[in-house]
Tab-separated table of C-alpha atoms and ligand atoms in Angstrom:
chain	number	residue	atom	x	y	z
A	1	UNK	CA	0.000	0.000	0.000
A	2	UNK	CA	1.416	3.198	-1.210
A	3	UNK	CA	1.517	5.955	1.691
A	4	UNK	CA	2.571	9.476	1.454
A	5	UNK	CA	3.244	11.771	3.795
A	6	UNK	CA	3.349	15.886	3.125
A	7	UNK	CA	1.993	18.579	4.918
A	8	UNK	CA	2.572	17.104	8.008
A	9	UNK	CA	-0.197	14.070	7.362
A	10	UNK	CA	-0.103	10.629	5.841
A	11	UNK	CA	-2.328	9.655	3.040
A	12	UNK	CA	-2.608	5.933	2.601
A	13	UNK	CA	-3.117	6.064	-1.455
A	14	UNK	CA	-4.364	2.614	-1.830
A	15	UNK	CA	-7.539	1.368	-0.631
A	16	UNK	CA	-9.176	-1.321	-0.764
A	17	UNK	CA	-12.618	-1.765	-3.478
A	18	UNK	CA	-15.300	-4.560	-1.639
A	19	UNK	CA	-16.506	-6.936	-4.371
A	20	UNK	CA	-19.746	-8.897	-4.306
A	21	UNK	CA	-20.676	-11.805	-6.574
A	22	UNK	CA	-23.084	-10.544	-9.442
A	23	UNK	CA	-25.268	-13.972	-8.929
A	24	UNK	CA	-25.606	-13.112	-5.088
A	25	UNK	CA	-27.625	-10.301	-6.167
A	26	UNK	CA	-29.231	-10.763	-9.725
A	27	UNK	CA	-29.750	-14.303	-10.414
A	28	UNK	CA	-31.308	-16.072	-13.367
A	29	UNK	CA	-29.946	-13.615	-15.667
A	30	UNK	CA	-27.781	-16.524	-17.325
A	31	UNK	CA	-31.601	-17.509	-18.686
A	32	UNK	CA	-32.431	-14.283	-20.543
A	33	UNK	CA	-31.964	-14.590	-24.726
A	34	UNK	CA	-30.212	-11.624	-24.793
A	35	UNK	CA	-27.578	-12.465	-22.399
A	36	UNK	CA	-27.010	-15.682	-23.533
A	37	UNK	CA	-26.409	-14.146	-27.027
A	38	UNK	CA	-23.921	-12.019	-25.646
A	39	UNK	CA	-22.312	-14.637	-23.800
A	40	UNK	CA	-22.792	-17.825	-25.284
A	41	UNK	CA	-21.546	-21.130	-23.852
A	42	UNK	CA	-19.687	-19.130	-21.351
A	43	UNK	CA	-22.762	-17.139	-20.049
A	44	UNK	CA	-22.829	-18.924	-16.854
A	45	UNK	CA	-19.466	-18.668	-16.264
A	46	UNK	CA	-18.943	-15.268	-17.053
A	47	UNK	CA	-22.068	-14.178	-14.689
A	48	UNK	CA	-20.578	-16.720	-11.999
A	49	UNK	CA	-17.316	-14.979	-12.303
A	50	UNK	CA	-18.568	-11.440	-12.500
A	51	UNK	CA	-18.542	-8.947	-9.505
A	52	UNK	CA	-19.854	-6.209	-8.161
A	53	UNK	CA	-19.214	-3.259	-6.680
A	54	UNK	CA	-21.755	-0.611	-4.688
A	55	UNK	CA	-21.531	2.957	-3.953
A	56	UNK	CA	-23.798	4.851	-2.150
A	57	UNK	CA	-23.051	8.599	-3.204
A	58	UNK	CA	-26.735	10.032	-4.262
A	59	UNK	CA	-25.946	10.359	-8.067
A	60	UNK	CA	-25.322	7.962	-10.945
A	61	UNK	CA	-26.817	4.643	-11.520
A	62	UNK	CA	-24.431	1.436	-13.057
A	63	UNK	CA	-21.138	1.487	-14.815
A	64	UNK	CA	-18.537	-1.167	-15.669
A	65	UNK	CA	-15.030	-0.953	-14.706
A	66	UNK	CA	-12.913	-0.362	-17.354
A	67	UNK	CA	-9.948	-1.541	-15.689
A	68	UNK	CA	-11.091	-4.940	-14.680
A	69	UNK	CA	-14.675	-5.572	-16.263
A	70	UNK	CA	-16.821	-5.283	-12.739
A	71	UNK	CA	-19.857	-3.245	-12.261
A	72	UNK	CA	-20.391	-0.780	-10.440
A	73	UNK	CA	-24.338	-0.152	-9.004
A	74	UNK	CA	-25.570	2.487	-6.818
A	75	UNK	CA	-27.307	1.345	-3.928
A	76	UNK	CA	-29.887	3.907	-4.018
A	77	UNK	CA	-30.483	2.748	-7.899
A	78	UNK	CA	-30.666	-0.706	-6.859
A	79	UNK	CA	-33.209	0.117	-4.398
A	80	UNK	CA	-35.500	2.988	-5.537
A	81	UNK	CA	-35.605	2.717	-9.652
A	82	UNK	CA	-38.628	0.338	-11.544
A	83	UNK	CA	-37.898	-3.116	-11.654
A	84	UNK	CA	-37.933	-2.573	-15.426
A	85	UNK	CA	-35.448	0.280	-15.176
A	86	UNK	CA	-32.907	-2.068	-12.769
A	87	UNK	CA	-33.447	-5.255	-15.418
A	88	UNK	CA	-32.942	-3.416	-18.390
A	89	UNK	CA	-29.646	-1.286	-17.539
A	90	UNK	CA	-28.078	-4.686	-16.302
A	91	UNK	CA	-28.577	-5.965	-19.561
A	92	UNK	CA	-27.038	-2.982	-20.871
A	93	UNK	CA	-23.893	-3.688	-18.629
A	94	UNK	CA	-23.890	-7.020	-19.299
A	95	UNK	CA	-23.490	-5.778	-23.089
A	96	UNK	CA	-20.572	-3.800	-21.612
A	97	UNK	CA	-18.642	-6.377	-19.835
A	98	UNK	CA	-18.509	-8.456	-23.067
A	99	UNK	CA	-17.275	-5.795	-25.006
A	100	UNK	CA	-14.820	-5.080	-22.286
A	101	UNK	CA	-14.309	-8.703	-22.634
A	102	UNK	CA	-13.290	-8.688	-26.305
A	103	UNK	CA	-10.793	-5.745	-25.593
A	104	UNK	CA	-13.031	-2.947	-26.925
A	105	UNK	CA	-12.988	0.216	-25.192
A	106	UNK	CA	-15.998	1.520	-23.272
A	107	UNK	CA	-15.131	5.182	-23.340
A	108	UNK	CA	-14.424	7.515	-26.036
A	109	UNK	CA	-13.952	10.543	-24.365
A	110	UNK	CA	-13.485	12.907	-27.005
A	111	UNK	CA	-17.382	12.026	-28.326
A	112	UNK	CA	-20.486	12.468	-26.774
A	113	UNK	CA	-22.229	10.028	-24.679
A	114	UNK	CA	-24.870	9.030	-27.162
A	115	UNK	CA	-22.091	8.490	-29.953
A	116	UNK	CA	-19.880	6.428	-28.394
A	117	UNK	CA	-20.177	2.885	-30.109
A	118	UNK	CA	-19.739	1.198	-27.139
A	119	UNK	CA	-23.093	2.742	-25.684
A	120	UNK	CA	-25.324	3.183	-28.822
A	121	UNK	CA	-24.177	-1.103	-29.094
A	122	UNK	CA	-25.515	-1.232	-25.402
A	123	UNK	CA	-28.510	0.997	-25.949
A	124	UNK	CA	-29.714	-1.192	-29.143
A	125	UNK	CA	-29.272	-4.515	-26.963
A	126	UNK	CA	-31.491	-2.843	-24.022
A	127	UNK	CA	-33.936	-1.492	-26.128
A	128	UNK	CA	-34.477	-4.897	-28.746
A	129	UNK	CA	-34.690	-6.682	-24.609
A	130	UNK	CA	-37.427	-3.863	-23.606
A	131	UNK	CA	-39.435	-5.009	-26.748
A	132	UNK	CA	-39.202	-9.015	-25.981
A	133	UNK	CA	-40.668	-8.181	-22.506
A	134	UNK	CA	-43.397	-5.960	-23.604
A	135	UNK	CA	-42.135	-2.597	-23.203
A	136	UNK	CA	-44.260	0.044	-25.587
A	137	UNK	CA	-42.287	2.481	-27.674
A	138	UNK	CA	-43.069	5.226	-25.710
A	139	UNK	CA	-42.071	3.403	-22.491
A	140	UNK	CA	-38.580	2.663	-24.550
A	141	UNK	CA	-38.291	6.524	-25.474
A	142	UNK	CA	-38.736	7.189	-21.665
A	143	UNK	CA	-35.871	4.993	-20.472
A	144	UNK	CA	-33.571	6.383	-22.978
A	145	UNK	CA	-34.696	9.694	-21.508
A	146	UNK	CA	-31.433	9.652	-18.928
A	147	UNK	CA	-31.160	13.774	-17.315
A	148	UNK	CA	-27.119	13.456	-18.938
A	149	UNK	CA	-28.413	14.257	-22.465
A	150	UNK	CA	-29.960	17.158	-24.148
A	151	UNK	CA	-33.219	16.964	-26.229
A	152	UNK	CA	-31.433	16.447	-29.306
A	153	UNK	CA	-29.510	13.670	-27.963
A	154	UNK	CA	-31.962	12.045	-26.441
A	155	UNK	CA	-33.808	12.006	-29.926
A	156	UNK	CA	-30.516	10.811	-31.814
A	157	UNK	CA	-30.162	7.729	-29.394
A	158	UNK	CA	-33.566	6.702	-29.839
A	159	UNK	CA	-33.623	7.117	-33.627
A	160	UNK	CA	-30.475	4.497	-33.302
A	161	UNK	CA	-31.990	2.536	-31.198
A	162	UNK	CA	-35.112	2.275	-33.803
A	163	UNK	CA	-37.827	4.064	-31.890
A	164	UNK	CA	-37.152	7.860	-33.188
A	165	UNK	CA	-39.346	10.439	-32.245
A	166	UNK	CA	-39.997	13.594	-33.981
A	167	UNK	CA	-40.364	15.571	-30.934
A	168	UNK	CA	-38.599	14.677	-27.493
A	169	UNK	CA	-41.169	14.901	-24.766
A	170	UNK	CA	-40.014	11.975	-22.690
A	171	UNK	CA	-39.424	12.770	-18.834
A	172	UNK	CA	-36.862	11.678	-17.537
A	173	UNK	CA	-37.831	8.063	-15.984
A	174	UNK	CA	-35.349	8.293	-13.479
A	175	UNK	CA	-36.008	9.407	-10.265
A	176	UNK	CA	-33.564	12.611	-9.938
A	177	UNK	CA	-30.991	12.171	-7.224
A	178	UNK	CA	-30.360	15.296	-5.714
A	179	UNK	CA	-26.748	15.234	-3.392
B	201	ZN	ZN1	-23.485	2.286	-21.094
């Protein structure tokens, strides 16, 4: 553990990140189509290896480590969004953890959030699952309706994702966090 002392203090630069298995917390996942597309023959083993970290700061929902593949849920998310809402963006990660799998990267910092390949992939996945469970499109339109992206954006994902609109008057179907 790297410490570092200035100022008269020590700073311990290392800590420690608690991982969880993903199966102790979403099971039967390794059953869904979608996942099993993304996954193949390995789609049990890759949800019985994957882990899981939580965070409880009062803004952002899931992300996947882009150092090591885990995901990363907030606990408030995980306890407060739709059941929809929670199934849908762990299919999403899931879509991310394979492509982090295969080497690809999962930011591109330079474009916007609705260009980057790795989420408009992730967004088409979600939004082809949302349809298979019975989602309508406006439902779909709503949950692409994240408070990160503008109008415009927000109508650019969802004419990628196949369910344009001409006008964006989603809500946002998140619950705002406020810190
Ligand atoms: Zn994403």
């Amino acid at each position: 553990m790297k410490m570092q002392s200035e100022l008269g203090v020590t700073i311990q630069r290392k800590a420690p990140t608690k991982l969880h298995p993903f199966t102790k917390f979403f099971r039967g996942f390794e059953t869904v189509p979608t996942v099993r597309r993304l996954f193949g023959k390995q789609t049990k083993r890759v949800l019985g290896a994957l882990k899981v970290e939580f965070f409880s700061a009062r803004f952002g929902y899931m992300g996947t480590s882009d150092i090591d593949g885990h995901l990363l849920i907030s606990t408030h998310h995980l306890a407060d969004s739709e059941f929809r809402t929670v199934y849908l963006d762990i299919v999403h990660e899931l879509c991310h953890v394979r492509q982090f799998r295969k080497g690809r990267p999962l930011f591109y910092p330079k474009l916007s959030y609705v260009d980057a390949p790795s989420e408009i992939e992730a967004y088409r996945l979600t939004i082809k699952e949302g349809q298979r469970i019975g989602m309508t499109r406006r439902q779909l339109v709503d949950y692409l309706k994240v408070e990160w992206i503008s109008p415009a954006e927000h109508r650019r994902l969802a004419r990628r994702c196949g369910v344009g609109v001409k006008r964006s008057r989603a809500r946002a179907h998140r619950r705002r966090l406020k810190k």
